C-alpha positions as MATLAB code, in Angstrom:
seq = 'MADNGLVSASRLRGASFYTPLVSDQPLVRLVDVGFATSGSVILHRVDLTVEAGEIVGISGPNGAGKTTLLRLLATLLRPTSGSGTVLGADTGGRPQDLVRVRRQIALVGHFPALWPELTLRQNVDLPAGLRHDPPDGDPLRAVGLAGVAGVKAAQASLGMQRRVEFARLLAWTPRLLLLDEPHAGLDESAGPLVDHLVTRVTEGDGAVVMVSHNPNRAGSLLTRSLSVTAGTVVEAPA';
ca = [
       0.000    0.000    0.000;
       1.269    3.475   -0.834;
       2.335    5.893    1.901;
      -0.856    7.924    1.467;
      -3.017    4.875    2.211;
      -4.034    4.349   -1.398;
      -3.241    1.394   -3.602;
      -2.273    2.422   -7.128;
      -5.674    2.882   -8.743;
      -4.187    2.138  -12.136;
      -4.247   -1.548  -11.204;
      -8.018   -1.470  -11.529;
      -9.179   -1.701  -15.102;
     -12.583    0.000  -15.063;
     -14.957   -1.213  -17.723;
     -15.919    1.247  -20.416;
     -19.719    1.561  -20.396;
     -20.384    3.561  -23.517;
     -20.696    3.255  -27.262;
     -18.094    5.481  -28.957;
     -19.526    8.510  -30.711;
     -18.530   10.123  -33.988;
     -15.055   11.472  -33.344;
     -15.783   15.018  -34.526;
     -18.938   15.419  -32.451;
     -18.580   17.449  -29.229;
     -19.587   15.588  -26.100;
     -21.458   18.665  -24.881;
     -23.002   21.474  -26.902;
     -25.302   24.033  -25.282;
     -26.637   26.940  -27.334;
     -28.390   29.873  -25.646;
     -29.535   27.551  -22.849;
     -31.444   28.840  -19.870;
     -33.012   27.335  -16.766;
     -35.660   28.946  -14.599;
     -37.922   27.683  -11.846;
     -40.697   29.262   -9.768;
     -40.186   32.564  -11.498;
     -36.457   32.643  -10.712;
     -33.931   32.634  -13.555;
     -30.898   30.565  -12.543;
     -29.094   30.265  -15.883;
     -29.595   32.177  -19.108;
     -27.985   32.354  -22.547;
     -25.395   29.684  -21.741;
     -23.194   28.639  -24.650;
     -20.882   25.748  -23.871;
     -19.015   23.199  -25.948;
     -16.917   20.413  -24.426;
     -14.791   18.211  -26.643;
     -13.419   14.737  -25.922;
     -10.197   14.955  -23.933;
     -11.058   18.235  -22.231;
     -10.973   18.916  -18.486;
     -13.049   22.035  -17.963;
     -12.963   23.873  -14.649;
     -16.012   25.879  -13.557;
     -15.768   28.493  -10.814;
     -18.086   31.190   -9.485;
     -19.733   32.441   -6.299;
     -22.290   30.509   -4.276;
     -25.700   30.533   -5.912;
     -24.332   31.428   -9.344;
     -25.785   28.273  -10.945;
     -22.746   25.975  -11.083;
     -24.516   22.933   -9.630;
     -27.573   23.582  -11.815;
     -25.273   23.574  -14.842;
     -23.846   20.190  -13.840;
     -27.345   18.775  -13.406;
     -28.252   20.007  -16.879;
     -25.176   18.272  -18.273;
     -26.177   15.106  -16.412;
     -29.613   15.354  -18.129;
     -31.277   15.415  -14.694;
     -32.741   18.834  -15.522;
     -34.258   19.988  -18.800;
     -33.415   23.451  -20.160;
     -36.326   25.848  -20.079;
     -34.922   27.717  -23.082;
     -32.342   27.200  -25.787;
     -31.115   23.859  -27.089;
     -28.343   21.405  -26.435;
     -26.965   17.917  -26.785;
     -25.046   15.748  -24.333;
     -23.325   12.695  -25.788;
     -25.410   13.176  -28.887;
     -28.766   13.214  -27.080;
     -31.129   16.179  -27.022;
     -31.124   17.651  -23.508;
     -34.792   18.506  -23.935;
     -35.724   14.991  -25.032;
     -38.056   12.584  -23.310;
     -36.684   11.072  -20.062;
     -37.003    7.545  -21.447;
     -34.815    8.554  -24.392;
     -32.068    9.773  -22.072;
     -31.623    6.528  -20.145;
     -28.857    5.283  -22.451;
     -27.009    8.570  -22.149;
     -27.216    8.629  -18.335;
     -25.453    5.267  -18.238;
     -22.450    7.006  -19.770;
     -22.387    9.904  -17.285;
     -21.065    9.976  -13.732;
     -22.068   12.866  -11.456;
     -20.285   13.185   -8.122;
     -22.158   15.823   -6.168;
     -20.990   18.196   -3.483;
     -22.463   15.865   -0.855;
     -21.906   12.082   -1.049;
     -24.842   10.135   -2.484;
     -24.564    6.872   -0.563;
     -27.204    4.562    0.888;
     -26.772    5.341    4.609;
     -27.934    1.967    5.934;
     -25.691   -0.045    3.614;
     -22.059   -0.773    4.316;
     -19.277    0.862    2.385;
     -18.732   -2.431    0.558;
     -22.412   -2.685   -0.382;
     -22.403    0.900   -1.630;
     -19.705   -0.070   -4.116;
     -20.928   -3.542   -5.024;
     -24.592   -2.655   -5.623;
     -24.010   -0.228   -8.538;
     -21.458   -2.626  -10.031;
     -24.014   -5.421   -9.838;
     -26.640   -3.309  -11.576;
     -24.195   -2.837  -14.443;
     -23.507   -6.607  -14.486;
     -19.818   -5.756  -14.633;
     -17.819   -6.591  -11.477;
     -14.569   -4.626  -11.103;
     -11.203   -6.187  -11.744;
      -9.729   -5.768   -8.261;
     -10.959   -4.201   -5.039;
     -11.969   -0.530   -5.436;
     -12.189   -0.048   -1.664;
      -8.631   -1.260   -1.213;
      -7.546    1.142   -3.937;
      -8.923    4.077   -1.948;
      -7.567    2.847    1.390;
     -10.856    1.636    2.895;
     -10.624   -2.165    2.708;
     -10.204   -2.360    6.474;
     -13.492   -0.574    7.163;
     -15.575   -2.071    4.348;
     -18.187   -3.340    6.827;
     -18.898    0.076    8.337;
     -22.298    1.548    7.474;
     -22.161    4.668    5.351;
     -24.134    6.608    7.972;
     -21.315    5.986   10.459;
     -18.489    6.922    8.100;
     -16.791   10.296    8.039;
     -17.301   12.704    5.149;
     -13.819   11.907    3.863;
     -14.539    8.168    3.893;
     -17.838    8.668    2.091;
     -16.103   10.728   -0.584;
     -13.546    7.980   -1.107;
     -16.370    5.459   -1.529;
     -17.843    7.566   -4.312;
     -14.486    7.565   -6.070;
     -14.172    3.817   -5.472;
     -17.369    3.386   -7.488;
     -15.706    5.180  -10.393;
     -12.763    2.790  -10.293;
     -15.123    0.016  -11.376;
     -16.051    1.635  -14.702;
     -15.133    4.510  -16.976;
     -17.829    7.087  -17.801;
     -17.738    9.074  -21.023;
     -18.602   12.286  -19.192;
     -17.456   12.832  -15.608;
     -19.100   15.689  -13.707;
     -17.482   16.679  -10.407;
     -18.996   19.137   -7.931;
     -16.294   20.201   -5.464;
     -14.475   16.838   -5.733;
     -11.854   17.789   -3.135;
     -14.383   18.775   -0.452;
     -13.935   16.601    2.624;
     -10.818   14.905    1.254;
      -7.415   15.128    2.868;
      -4.406   16.036    0.771;
      -3.362   12.400    0.421;
      -6.464   11.655   -1.667;
      -5.642   14.315   -4.253;
      -3.814   11.843   -6.531;
      -6.956    9.694   -6.624;
      -8.984   12.547   -8.110;
      -6.195   13.222  -10.592;
      -6.101    9.566  -11.626;
      -9.847    9.353  -12.226;
      -9.879   12.559  -14.253;
      -6.935   11.458  -16.363;
      -8.394    8.012  -17.003;
     -11.646    9.467  -18.324;
      -9.895   11.789  -20.765;
      -7.474    9.094  -21.896;
     -10.558    6.991  -22.697;
     -11.817    9.678  -25.104;
     -14.107   11.179  -22.492;
     -14.304   14.601  -20.874;
     -14.503   16.070  -17.374;
     -16.336   19.140  -16.102;
     -15.219   20.094  -12.605;
     -16.815   22.703  -10.336;
     -14.492   24.038   -7.666;
     -14.275   27.030   -5.359;
     -10.538   26.440   -5.288;
      -9.223   26.073   -8.852;
      -5.692   25.730   -7.477;
      -6.500   22.214   -6.212;
      -7.261   21.158   -9.769;
      -3.720   22.241  -10.590;
      -2.407   21.805  -14.091;
      -5.042   19.217  -15.006;
      -7.468   21.782  -16.397;
      -7.386   22.408  -20.120;
      -9.806   25.338  -19.828;
     -11.228   27.493  -17.022;
     -14.694   29.054  -17.112;
     -16.773   31.025  -14.638;
     -20.502   31.192  -13.991;
     -21.262   34.896  -13.616;
     -24.729   36.412  -13.364;
     -26.242   33.147  -14.557;
     -24.160   32.690  -17.677;
     -20.836   31.062  -18.563;
     -17.826   33.196  -19.431;
     -14.103   32.675  -19.714;
     -12.529   32.765  -16.254;
     -10.165   35.679  -15.634;
      -6.482   34.735  -15.794;
];
């Protein structure tokens, strides 16, 4: 085991769970997209294109619409104006038509999305079982949690829960990885794990969109930095 408590994640060969798209087609294309709810405009006139191989950083103040943007990219929300495609699918399409696309997207939210009454092991094994694709190796060992695999998620610290979410990603490779404050709750030793997951997605012809209040933690990984300002997306200041 490495000094930081992590086994080299590269030993785990995550299964690719997508059908390759036409090489010249952007993975994300939003044109004049807006999102409003209950009379409140959250996003408006958003133009965004993300190509395969890109790692796009998104910054901005609280309440600017960063998380809403990620949920639009995950096809969990439908734009209320404009048009867009994610992995070739119309973001305004019928929910049943977006099921295939959602299987190719991984969204890691600001707060861990674990089943609290299940153990850490079960929280990793259950999604893998639903995909009928068991991982090659032990994802929990790779993130330094093999010794506490039987602990219930509700009893685990925030840092442990975050590592479990990343362990899930070691079992497969999404085409589009969406990260909302991926370093929140993680100690410095887990930074290389985030870097590894991001790099593996882009090396597999995928893309990453990462929201962070602290762009410095993303380091040199980012290929482009944007900012959500007044509900729209602009180039981040240098």
